[in-house]
Coordinates of C-alpha atoms in Angstrom, one line a residue:
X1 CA 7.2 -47.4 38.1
X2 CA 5.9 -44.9 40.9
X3 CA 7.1 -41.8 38.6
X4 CA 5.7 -43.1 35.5
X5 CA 2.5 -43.7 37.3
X6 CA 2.6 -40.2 39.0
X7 CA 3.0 -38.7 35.3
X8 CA 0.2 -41.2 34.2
X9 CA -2.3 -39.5 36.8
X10 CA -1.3 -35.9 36.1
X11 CA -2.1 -36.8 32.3
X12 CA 1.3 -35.9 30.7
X13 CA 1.8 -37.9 28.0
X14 CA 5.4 -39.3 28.2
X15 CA 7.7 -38.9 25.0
X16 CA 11.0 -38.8 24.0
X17 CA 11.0 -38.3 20.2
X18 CA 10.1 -34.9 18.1
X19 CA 7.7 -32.8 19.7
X20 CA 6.4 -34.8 22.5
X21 CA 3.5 -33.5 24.3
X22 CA 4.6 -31.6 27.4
X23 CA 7.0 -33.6 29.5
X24 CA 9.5 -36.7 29.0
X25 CA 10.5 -38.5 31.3
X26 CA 14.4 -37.2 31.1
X27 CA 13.1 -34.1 32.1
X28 CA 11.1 -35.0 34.6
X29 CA 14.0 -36.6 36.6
X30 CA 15.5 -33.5 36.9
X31 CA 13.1 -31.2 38.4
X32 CA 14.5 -31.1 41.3
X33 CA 17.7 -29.7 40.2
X34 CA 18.2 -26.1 42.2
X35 CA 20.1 -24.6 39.3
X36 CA 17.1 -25.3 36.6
X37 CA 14.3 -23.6 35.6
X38 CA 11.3 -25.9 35.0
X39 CA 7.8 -24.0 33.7
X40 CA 4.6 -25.4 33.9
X41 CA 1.0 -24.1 33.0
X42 CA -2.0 -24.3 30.6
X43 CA -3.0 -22.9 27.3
X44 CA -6.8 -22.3 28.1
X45 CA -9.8 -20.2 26.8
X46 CA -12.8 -19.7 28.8
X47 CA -11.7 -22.4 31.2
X48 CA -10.7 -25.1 29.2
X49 CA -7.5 -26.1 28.3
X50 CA -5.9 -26.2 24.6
X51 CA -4.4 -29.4 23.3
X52 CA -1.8 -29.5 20.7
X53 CA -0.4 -26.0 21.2
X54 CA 3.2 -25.6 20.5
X55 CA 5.1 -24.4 23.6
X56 CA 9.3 -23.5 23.4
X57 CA 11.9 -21.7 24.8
X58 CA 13.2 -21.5 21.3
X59 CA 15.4 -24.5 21.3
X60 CA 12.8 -27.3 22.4
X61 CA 9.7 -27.4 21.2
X62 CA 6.7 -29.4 22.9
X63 CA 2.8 -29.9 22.3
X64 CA 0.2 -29.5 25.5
X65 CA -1.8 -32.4 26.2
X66 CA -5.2 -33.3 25.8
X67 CA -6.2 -30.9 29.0
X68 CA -4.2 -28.0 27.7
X69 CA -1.4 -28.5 30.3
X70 CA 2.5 -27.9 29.3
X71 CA 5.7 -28.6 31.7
X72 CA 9.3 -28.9 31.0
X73 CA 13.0 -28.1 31.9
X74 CA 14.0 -24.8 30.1
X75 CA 17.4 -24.7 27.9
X76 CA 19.9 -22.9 30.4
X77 CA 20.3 -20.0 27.9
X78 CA 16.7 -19.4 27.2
X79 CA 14.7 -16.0 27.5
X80 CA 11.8 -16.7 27.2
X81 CA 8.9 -19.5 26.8
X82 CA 6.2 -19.1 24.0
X83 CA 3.5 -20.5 22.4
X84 CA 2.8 -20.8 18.5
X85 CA -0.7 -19.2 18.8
X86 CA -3.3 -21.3 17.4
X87 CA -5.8 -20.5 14.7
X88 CA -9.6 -19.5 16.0
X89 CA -8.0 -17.1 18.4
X90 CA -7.5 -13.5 19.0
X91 CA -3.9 -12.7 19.9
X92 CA -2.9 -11.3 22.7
X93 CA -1.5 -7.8 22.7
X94 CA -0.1 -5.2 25.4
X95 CA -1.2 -2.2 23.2
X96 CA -1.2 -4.0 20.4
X97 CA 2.4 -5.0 20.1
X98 CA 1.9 -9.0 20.0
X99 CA 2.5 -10.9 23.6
X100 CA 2.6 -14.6 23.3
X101 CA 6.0 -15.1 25.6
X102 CA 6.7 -14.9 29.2
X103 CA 10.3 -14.0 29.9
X104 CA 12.4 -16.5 31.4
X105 CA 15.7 -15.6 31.4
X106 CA 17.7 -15.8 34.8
X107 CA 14.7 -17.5 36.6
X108 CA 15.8 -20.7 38.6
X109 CA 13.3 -23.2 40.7
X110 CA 9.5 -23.5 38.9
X111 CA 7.5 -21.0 37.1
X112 CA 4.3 -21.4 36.8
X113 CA 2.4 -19.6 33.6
X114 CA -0.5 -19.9 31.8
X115 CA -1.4 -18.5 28.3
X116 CA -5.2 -17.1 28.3
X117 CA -6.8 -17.0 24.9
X118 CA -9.9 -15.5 23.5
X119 CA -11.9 -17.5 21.2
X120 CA -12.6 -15.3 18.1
X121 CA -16.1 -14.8 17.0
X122 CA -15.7 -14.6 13.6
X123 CA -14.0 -17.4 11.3
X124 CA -10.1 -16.5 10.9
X125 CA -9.8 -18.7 7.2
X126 CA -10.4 -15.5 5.6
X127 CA -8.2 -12.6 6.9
X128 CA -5.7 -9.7 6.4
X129 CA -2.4 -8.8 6.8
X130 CA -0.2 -5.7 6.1
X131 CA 3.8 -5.4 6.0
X132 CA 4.9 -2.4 7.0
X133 CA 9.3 -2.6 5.9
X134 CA 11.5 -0.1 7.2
X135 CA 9.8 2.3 9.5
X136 CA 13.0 3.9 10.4
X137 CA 13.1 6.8 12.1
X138 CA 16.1 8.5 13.5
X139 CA 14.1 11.7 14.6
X140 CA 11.3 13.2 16.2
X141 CA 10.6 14.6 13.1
X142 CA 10.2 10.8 11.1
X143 CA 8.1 9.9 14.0
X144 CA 5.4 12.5 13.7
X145 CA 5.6 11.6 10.1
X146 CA 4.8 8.1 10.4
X147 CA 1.9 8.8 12.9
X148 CA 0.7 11.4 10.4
X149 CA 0.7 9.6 6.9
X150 CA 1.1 6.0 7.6
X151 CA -1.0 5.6 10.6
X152 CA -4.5 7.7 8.9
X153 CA -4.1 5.7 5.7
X154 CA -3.6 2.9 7.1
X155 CA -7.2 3.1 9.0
X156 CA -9.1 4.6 5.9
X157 CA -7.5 1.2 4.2
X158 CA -9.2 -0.9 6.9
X159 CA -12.5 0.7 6.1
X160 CA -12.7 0.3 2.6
X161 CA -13.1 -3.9 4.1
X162 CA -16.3 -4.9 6.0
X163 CA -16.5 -4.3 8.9
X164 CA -15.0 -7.5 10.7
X165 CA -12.8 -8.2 9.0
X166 CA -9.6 -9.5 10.6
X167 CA -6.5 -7.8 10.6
X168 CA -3.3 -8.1 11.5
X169 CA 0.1 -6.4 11.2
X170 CA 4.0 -7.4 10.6
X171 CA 6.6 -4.9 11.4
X172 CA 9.2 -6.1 8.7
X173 CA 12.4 -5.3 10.7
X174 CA 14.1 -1.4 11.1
X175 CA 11.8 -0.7 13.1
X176 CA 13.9 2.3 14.2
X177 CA 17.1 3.8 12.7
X178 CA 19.7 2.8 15.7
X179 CA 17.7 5.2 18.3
X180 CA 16.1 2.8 20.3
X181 CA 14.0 5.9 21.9
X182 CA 12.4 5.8 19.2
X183 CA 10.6 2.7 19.3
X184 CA 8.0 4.1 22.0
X185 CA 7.1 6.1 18.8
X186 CA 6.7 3.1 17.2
X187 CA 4.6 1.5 19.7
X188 CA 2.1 4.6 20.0
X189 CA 1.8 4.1 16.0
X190 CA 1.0 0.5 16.2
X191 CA -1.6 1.5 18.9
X192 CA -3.2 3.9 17.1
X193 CA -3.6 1.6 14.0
X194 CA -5.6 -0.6 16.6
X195 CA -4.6 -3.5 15.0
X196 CA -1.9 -6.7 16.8
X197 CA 1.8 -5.9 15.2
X198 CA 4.4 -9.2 15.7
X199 CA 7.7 -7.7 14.9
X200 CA 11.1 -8.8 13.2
X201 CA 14.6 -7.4 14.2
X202 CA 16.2 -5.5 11.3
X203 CA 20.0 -4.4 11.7
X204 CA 19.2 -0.8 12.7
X205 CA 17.0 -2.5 15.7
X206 CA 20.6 -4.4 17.2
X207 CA 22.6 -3.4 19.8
X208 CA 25.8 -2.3 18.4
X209 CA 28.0 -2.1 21.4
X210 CA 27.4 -5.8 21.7
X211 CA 30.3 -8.1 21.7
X212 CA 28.8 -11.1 19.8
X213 CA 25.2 -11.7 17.7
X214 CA 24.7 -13.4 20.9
X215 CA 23.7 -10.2 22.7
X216 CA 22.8 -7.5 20.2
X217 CA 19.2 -8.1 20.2
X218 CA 18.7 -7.4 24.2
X219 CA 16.9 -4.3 23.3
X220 CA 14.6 -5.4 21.2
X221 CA 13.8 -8.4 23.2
X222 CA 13.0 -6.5 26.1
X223 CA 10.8 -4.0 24.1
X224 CA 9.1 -6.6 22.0
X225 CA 9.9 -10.5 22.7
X226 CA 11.5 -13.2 20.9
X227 CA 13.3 -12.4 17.7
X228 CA 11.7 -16.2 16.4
X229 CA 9.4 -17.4 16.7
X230 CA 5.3 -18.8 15.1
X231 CA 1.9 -17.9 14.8
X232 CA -1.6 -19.4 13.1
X233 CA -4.0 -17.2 11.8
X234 CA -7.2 -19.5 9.7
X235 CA -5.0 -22.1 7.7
X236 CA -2.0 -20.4 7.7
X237 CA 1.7 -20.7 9.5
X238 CA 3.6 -18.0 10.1
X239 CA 7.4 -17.5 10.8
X240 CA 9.2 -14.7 12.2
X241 CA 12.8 -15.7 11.8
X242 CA 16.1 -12.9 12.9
X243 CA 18.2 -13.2 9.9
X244 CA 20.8 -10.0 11.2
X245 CA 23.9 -11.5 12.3
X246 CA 25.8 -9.0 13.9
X247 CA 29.7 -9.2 13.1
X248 CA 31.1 -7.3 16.4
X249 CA 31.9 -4.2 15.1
X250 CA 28.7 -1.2 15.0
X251 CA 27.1 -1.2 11.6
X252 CA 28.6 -4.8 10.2
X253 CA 26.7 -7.5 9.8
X254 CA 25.6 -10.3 7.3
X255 CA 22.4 -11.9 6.4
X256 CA 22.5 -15.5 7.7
X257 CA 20.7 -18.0 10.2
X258 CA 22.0 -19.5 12.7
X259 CA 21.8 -23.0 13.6
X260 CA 19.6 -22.4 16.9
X261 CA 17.1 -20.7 14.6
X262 CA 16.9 -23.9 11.8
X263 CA 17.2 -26.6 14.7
X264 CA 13.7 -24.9 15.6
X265 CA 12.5 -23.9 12.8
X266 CA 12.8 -28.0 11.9
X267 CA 10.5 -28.8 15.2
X268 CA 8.5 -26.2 14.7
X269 CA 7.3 -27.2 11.3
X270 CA 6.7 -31.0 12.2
X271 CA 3.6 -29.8 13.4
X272 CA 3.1 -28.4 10.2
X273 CA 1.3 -31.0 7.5
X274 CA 2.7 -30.9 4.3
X275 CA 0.9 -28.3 1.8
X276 CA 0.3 -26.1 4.4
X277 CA 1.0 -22.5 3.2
X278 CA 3.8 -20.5 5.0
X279 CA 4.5 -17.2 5.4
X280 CA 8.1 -16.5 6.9
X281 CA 8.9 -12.7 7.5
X282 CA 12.7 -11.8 7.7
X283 CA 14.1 -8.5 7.4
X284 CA 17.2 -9.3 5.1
X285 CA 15.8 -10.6 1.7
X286 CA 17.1 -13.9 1.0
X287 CA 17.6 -13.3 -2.1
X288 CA 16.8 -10.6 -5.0
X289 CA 18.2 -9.4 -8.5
X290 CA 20.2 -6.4 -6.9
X291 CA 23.1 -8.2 -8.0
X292 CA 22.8 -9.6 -11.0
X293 CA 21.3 -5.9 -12.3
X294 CA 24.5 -4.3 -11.0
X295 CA 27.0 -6.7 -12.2
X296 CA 28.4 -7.4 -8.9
X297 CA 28.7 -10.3 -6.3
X298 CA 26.2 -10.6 -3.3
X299 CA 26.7 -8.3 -0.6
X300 CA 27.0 -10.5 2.8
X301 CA 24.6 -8.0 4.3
X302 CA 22.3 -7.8 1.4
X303 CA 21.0 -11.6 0.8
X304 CA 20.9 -14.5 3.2
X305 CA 24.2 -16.3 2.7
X306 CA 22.7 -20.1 4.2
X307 CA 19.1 -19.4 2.1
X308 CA 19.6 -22.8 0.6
X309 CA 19.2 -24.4 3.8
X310 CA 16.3 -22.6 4.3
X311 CA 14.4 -23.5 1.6
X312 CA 15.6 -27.1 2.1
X313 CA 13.0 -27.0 5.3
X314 CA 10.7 -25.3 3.8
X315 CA 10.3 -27.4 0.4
X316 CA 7.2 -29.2 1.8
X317 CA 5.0 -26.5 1.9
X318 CA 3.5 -23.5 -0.1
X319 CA 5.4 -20.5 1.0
X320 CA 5.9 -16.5 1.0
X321 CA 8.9 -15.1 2.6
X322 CA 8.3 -11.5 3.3
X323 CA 11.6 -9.3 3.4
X324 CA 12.4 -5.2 3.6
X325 CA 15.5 -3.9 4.0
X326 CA 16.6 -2.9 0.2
X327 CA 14.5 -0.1 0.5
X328 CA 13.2 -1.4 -3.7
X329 CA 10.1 -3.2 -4.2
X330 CA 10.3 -6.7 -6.1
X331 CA 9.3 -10.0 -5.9
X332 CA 10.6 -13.5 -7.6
X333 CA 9.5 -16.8 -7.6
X334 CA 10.6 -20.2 -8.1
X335 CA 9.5 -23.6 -7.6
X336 CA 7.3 -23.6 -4.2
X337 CA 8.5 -20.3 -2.7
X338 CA 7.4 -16.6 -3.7
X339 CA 9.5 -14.0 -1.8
X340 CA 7.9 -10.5 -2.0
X341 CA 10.6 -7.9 -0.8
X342 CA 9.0 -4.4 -0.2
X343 CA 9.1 -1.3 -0.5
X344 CA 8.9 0.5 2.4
X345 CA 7.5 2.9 4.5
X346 CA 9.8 5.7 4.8
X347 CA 10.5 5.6 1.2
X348 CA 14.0 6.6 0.9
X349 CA 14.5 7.4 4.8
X350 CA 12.1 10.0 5.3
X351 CA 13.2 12.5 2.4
X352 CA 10.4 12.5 -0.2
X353 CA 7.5 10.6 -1.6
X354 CA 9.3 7.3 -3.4
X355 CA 12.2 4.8 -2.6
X356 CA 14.9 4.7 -4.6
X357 CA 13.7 2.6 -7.7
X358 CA 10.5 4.7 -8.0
X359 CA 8.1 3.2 -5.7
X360 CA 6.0 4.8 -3.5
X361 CA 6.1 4.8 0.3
X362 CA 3.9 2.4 1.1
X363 CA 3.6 -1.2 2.2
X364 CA 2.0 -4.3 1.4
X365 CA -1.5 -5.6 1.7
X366 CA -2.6 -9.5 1.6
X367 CA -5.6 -10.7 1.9
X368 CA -5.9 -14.4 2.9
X369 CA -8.9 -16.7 2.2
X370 CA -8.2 -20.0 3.3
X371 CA -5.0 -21.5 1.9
X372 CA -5.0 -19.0 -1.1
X373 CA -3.4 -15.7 -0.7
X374 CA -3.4 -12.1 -2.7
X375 CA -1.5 -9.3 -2.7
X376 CA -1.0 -5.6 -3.5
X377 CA 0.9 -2.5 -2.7
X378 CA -0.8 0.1 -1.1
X379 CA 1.0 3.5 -1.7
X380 CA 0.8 5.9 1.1
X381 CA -2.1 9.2 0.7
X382 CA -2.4 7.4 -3.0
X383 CA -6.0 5.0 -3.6
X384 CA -5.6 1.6 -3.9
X385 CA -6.0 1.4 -8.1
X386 CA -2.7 4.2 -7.8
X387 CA -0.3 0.8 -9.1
X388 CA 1.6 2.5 -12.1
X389 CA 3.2 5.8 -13.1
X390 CA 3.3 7.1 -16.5
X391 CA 6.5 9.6 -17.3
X392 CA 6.2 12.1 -20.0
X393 CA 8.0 11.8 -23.2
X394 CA 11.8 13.2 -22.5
X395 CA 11.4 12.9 -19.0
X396 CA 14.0 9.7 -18.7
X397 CA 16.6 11.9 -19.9
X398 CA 18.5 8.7 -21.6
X399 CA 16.0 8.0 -23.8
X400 CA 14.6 11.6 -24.9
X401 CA 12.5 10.0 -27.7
X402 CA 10.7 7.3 -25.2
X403 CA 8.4 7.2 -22.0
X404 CA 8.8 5.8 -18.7
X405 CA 6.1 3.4 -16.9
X406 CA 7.3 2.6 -13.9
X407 CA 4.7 -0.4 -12.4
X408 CA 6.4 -1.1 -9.0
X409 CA 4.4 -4.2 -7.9
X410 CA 4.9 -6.0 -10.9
X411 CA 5.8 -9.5 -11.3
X412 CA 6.6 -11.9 -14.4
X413 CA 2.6 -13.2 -14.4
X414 CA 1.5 -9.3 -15.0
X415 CA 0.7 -8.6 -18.4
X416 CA 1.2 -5.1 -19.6
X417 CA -0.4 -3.6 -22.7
X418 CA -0.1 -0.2 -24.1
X419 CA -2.3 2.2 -26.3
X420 CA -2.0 5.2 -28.7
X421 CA -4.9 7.3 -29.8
X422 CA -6.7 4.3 -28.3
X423 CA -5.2 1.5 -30.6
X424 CA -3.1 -1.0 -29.3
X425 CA 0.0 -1.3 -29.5
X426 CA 1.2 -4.4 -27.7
X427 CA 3.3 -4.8 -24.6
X428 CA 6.2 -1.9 -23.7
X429 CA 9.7 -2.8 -23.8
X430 CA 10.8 -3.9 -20.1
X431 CA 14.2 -2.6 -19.7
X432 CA 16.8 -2.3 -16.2
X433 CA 17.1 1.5 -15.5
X434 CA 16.6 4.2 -13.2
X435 CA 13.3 5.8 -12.5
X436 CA 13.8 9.1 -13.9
X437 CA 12.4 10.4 -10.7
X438 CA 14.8 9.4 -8.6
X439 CA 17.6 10.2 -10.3
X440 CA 15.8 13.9 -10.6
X441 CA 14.9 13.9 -6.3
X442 CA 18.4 11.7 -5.3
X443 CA 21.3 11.3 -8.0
X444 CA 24.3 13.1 -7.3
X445 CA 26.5 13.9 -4.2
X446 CA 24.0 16.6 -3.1
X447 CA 21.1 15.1 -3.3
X448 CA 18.6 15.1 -1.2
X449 CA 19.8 17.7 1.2
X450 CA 18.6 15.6 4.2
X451 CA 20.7 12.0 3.4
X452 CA 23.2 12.8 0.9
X453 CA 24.0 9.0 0.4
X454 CA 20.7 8.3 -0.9
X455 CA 20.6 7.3 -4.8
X456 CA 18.2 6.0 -6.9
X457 CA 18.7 2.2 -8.1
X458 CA 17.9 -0.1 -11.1
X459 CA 14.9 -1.7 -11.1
X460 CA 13.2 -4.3 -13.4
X461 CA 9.8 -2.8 -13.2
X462 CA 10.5 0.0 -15.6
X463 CA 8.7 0.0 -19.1
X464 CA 9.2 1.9 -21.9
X465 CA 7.6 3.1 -25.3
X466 CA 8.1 5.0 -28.1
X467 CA 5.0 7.2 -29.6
X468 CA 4.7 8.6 -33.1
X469 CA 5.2 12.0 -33.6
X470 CA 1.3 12.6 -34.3
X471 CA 0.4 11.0 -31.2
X472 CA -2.1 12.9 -28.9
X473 CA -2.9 10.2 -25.8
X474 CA -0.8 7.1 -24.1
X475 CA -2.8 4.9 -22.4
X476 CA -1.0 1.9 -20.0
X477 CA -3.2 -0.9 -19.2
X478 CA -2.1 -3.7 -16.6
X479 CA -3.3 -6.8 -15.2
X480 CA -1.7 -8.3 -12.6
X481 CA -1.9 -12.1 -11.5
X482 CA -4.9 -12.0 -10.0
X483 CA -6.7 -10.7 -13.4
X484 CA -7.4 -7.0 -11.4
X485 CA -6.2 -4.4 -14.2
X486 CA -5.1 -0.8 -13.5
X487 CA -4.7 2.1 -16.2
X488 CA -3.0 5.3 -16.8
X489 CA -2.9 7.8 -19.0
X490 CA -1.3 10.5 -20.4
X491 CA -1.6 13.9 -23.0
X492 CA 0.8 14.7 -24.9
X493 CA 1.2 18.2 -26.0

């Protein structure tokens, strides 16, 4: 009776089923254990304390009562203790790389923490995000790059919106290309954007002298935090999940998620209602047409093997999984989830202007107003309308008597619509092929001089038509989902 009535005064709410609010009584009979860790604090802004924030140390996750205030015994193999930020606040940021963790890992006794917040000052329903996939650099040379292209068009991007308009970045996973040097480069990027960055672990950001997944993230959690974990922004949830399993041996890995990961994920969602919209980031797609366009079987690194039991958690809600990775643009949908896998920001590593299907360097750009969410593709030094690429006739050397459209952002609710001499002739045929610009920059065993392995890959995104012999001007018209059209043309001579 005299301990519940102690936790009775304090205000801890007592609890010992799914997410209880800050302390149960299980864990509060062993806080006097010398060989725990137990962490206690507050989630406040401007004095006052937060209710309902979720705290964790990535296995247990608990809520703060009504006063803001959080305490319980950390998991022995924890490394750190986070919150899910909540919506109507700025997030914190050591130069602009996301901080919502204190590190834990090795501490015994009490720690005592608390999460400062800044109310925001202008209403987070409507906001923006960008993806940036695949920075990857493995040179000095990729990082000036990045800070040169990326970085300036990135900003001019921002100013094109008014002027408070809230932004906020995901670093989709490579951040680096296995030289972990490199990710100060990273970091001064992200600063000079002067926009937050939360970041996923890709498989060129693990440690691959490691001799289990267990420990081949220790880099990246000391540079940048938890490799899981949530966030709120207006009405949406967002996910950061690690879905790189490293295999023991440098290089080998698979896509898949471990049961730590989905035991939280599950608590972290019941605090999620049903219908909520939510945007998971991963760097491994869980799942695209790579295969089926090949005629092979999934490559273990290239999908998500346990997907299924992902979406199984996910199937109450409205979601986007954002992936990178491939190093193609595409996106599919079905049922309740939309997974937009991008194209990405070093094109094909670093070696010229597209990836390997034809897209652009670039990244993606959603803008969010309330539960509802948009997208585009924003091609590096190109404008925002640059969404499609018309090939001259002959230039897709297999079909000399057609041309090429390659509209990398498409998706089966765009409508395409074609035109000779101004008259309409219907929608192009959508074919699987090569962009006939890649195979001319990347095909063969010498191509490009800088990464010889780089080839260019089929896509679905490629178009194709066939003009008369007396025609003088192509014209491509498309609309995408959202009803915004974009057109190209083209003389011919």
């Amino acid at each position: 009776m005299k301990r519940r009535n102690f936790l009775r005064n304090l205000g801890f709410t007592g609890g010992i089923f799914a997410l209880p609010t800050v302390m149960s009584e299980t864990s509060a009979a062993t806080f006097e254990r010398e060989d725990e860790l137990v962490v206690k604090g507050k989630v406040i802004s401007e004095g006052k304390g937060i209710a309902g924030v979720a705290v964790t140390d990535g296995t247990q996750v608990f809520k703060t009562n009504n006063k803001g205030e959080y305490q319980f015994t950390v998991k022995e193999n924890a490394d750190f203790v986070y919150i899910s930020s909540p919506a109507g606040y700025a997030f914190d940021h050591t130069n602009f790389i996301a901080r919502f963790f204190v590190p834990v890992k090795g501490k015994r006794g009490t720690l005592n923490h608390d999460f400062v917040l800044t109310k925001l000052n202008t209403n987070d329903q409507q906001h923006n995000f960008v993806v940036w996939a695949d920075t990857q650099m493995i040179s000095a040379s990729d990082c000036e790059q990045l800070k040169a292209t990326t970085v300036p068009d990135f900003k001019k991007l921002m100013q094109q919106y008014p002027a408070n308009t809230l932004f906020h970045g995901i670093g989709c996973g490579d951040l680096v290309w296995d030289k972990f040097e490199f990710f100060k480069d990273y970091k001064e990027a992200i600063a000079m954007t002067g926009v937050p960055f939360y970041n996923v672990i890709g498989n060129h950001d693990m440690d691959l002298n490691s001799r289990t997944d267990d420990y081949s993230a220790e880099t990246f959690k000391e540079q940048f935090g938890p490799t899981y974990y949530s966030f709120n922004r207006g009405a949406i949830h967002y996910v950061v999940l690690d879905d790189v399993f490293f295999i023991g041996t440098a290089k080998k890995y698979i896509g898949y998620l471990t049961e730590n990961q989905l035991a939280w994920l599950e608590k972290d969602l019941q605090m999620v209602a049903p219908g909520t919209t939510v945007v998971v980031s991963l760097h491994i797609p869980t799942f695209t047409g790579a295969p089926k366009r090949n005629k092979k079987e999934e490559d273990f690194g290239g999908t998500v093997s346990n997907r299924k039991k992902l979406y199984s958690l996910l199937a109450p809600y409205k979601v986007h999984i954002l992936s990178g990775h491939t190093h193609f643009n595409e996106s599919w949908e079905e049922g309740n989830i939309m997974e937009h896998n991008h194209g990405t920001v070093c094109g094909a590593w670093w070696t010229g202007p597209i990836c390997g299907d034809g897209t652009p360097r670039g990244y993606g750009v959603y803008e969010v107003n309330g539960s509802d969410i948009k997208w585009y593709y924003k091609s590096t030094e190109k404008e925002i309308n640059y969404q499609l690429r018309i090939y001259p006739k002959g230039y897709a050397k297999a079909y000399p008597e057609e041309m090429a459209v390659n509209i990398w952002n498409w998706d089966a609710k765009w409508t395409i619509e074609w035109f000779e001499d101004g008259v309409s002739k219907g929608a192009p045929e959508q074919r699987v092929a090569k962009d006939p610009w890649a195979i001319e920059l990347y095909e063969g065993p010498s191509l490009p001089q800088k990464h010889k392995f780089i080839e260019p890959t089929l896509t679905e995104h490629l178009f194709f038509i066939k003009p008369s012999a007396s025609a003088k001007s192509i014209k491509v018209k498309a609309t995408d989902r959202f009803g915004k059209t974009f057109e190209e043309a083209i003389m011919i001579s």
